[in-house]
Coordinates of C-alpha atoms in Angstrom, one line a residue:
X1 CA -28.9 -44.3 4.3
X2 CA -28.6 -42.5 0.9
X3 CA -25.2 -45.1 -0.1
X4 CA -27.4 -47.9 -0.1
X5 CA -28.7 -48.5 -3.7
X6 CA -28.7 -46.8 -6.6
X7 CA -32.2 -45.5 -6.6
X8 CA -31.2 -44.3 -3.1
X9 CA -28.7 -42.0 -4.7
X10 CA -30.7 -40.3 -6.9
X11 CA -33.0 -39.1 -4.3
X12 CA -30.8 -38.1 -1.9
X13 CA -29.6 -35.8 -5.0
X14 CA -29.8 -32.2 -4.2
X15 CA -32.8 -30.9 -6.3
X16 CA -32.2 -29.2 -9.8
X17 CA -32.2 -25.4 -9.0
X18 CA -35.3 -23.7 -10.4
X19 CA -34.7 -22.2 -13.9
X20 CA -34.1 -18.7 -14.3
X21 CA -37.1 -16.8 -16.3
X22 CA -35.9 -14.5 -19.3
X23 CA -34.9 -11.3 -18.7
X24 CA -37.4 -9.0 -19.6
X25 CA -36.3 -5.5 -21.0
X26 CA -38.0 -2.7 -19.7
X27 CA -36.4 0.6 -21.1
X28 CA -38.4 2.8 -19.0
X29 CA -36.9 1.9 -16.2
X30 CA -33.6 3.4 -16.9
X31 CA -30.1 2.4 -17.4
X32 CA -29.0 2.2 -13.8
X33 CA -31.6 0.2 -13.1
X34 CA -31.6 -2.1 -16.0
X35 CA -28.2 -2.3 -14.8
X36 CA -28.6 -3.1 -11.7
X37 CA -31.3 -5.9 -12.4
X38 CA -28.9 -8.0 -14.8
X39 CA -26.4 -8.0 -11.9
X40 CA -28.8 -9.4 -9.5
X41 CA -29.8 -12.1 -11.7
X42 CA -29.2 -15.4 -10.6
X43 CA -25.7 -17.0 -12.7
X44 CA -24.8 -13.8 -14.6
X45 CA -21.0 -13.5 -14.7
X46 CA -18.6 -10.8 -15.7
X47 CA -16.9 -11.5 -19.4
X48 CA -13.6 -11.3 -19.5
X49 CA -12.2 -7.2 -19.3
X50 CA -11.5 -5.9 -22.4
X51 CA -9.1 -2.6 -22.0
X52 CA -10.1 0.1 -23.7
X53 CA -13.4 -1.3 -25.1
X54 CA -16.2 1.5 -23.9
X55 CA -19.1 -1.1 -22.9
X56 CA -18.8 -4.3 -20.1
X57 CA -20.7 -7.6 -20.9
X58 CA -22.4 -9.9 -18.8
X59 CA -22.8 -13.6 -19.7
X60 CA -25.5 -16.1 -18.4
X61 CA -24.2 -19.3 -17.6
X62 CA -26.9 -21.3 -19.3
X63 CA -25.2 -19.4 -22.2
X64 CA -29.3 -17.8 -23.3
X65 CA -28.1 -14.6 -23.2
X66 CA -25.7 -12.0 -22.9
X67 CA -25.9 -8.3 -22.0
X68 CA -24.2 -5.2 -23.2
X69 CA -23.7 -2.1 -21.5
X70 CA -21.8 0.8 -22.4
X71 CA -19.5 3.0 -20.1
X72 CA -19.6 6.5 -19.7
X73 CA -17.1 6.8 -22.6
X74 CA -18.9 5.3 -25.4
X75 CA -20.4 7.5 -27.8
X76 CA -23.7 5.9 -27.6
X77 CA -23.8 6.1 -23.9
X78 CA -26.1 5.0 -22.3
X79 CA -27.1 2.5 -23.5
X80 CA -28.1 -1.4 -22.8
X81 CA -28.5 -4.8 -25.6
X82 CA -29.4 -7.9 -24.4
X83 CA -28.0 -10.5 -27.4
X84 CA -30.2 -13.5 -27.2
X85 CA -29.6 -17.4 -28.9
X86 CA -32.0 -18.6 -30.9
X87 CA -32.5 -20.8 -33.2
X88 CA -33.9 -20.3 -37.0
X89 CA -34.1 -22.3 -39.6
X90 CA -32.2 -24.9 -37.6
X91 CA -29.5 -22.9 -37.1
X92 CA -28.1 -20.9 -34.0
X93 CA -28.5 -17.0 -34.7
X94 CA -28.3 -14.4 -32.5
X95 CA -30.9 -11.5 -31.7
X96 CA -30.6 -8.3 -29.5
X97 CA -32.9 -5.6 -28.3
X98 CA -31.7 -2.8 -26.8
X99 CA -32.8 0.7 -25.2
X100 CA -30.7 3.7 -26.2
X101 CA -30.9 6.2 -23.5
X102 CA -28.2 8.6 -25.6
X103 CA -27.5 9.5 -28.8
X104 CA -29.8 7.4 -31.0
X105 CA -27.3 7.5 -34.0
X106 CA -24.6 6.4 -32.1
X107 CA -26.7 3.3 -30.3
X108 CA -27.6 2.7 -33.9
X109 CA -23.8 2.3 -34.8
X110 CA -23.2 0.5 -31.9
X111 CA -26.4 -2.2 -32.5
X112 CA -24.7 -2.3 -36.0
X113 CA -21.6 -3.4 -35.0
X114 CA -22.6 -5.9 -32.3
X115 CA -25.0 -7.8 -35.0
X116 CA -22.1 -7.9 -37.6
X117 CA -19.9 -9.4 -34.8
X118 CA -22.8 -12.1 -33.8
X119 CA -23.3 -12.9 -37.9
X120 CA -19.6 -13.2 -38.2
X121 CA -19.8 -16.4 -35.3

């Protein structure tokens, strides 16, 4: 019955998956399971591998936010950033939070770095 008109189409549509909330960072919950809660989110995907880089990122697909986490040999290890778009001023910037559960100078090199990467975009 849904190929019979036009309008019939559109409600024999599958409905629009519910939208995914923000991910709320909650350092005192650890690394491992900060971890593990940005892999169970709904349309989170592996970035591409990138040898010998100490961290692994995870992309949303509604492209809102990406996450950061360092393996066991990065110096700021371990540690989490969640790099957020926004927009400011009309234009698209992005923002990151982060828990450092290591060496706080190092996370702050590391924070550093990934915020010079997002101004160079």
């Amino acid at each position: 019955m849904c190929s019979l008109a036009g309008l019939a189409l559109t409600a024999c549509a599958p409905p629009a998956p519910e939208p995914v909330a923000a991910f709320e960072l909650n350092c005192a919950a650890g690394f491992d399971a900060i971890r593990s809660e940005i892999l169970a989110r709904p349309g989170v995907k592996p970035a591409p591998d990138a040898p010998g880089e100490p961290y692994e990122i995870f992309n949303e697909e509604t492209g809102r936010a990406s996450y950061i986490l360092t393996r066991p040999q990065a110096p700021a290890h371990p540690a989490v950033f969640v790099q957020t778009a926004t927009r400011r001023d009309g234009a698209r910037v992005m923002e990151h939070e982060g828990c450092a559960f290591g060496d706080v100078a190092e996370y702050d090199q590391l924070l550093a770095y990934w915020e010079s990467l997002a101004a160079a975009r």
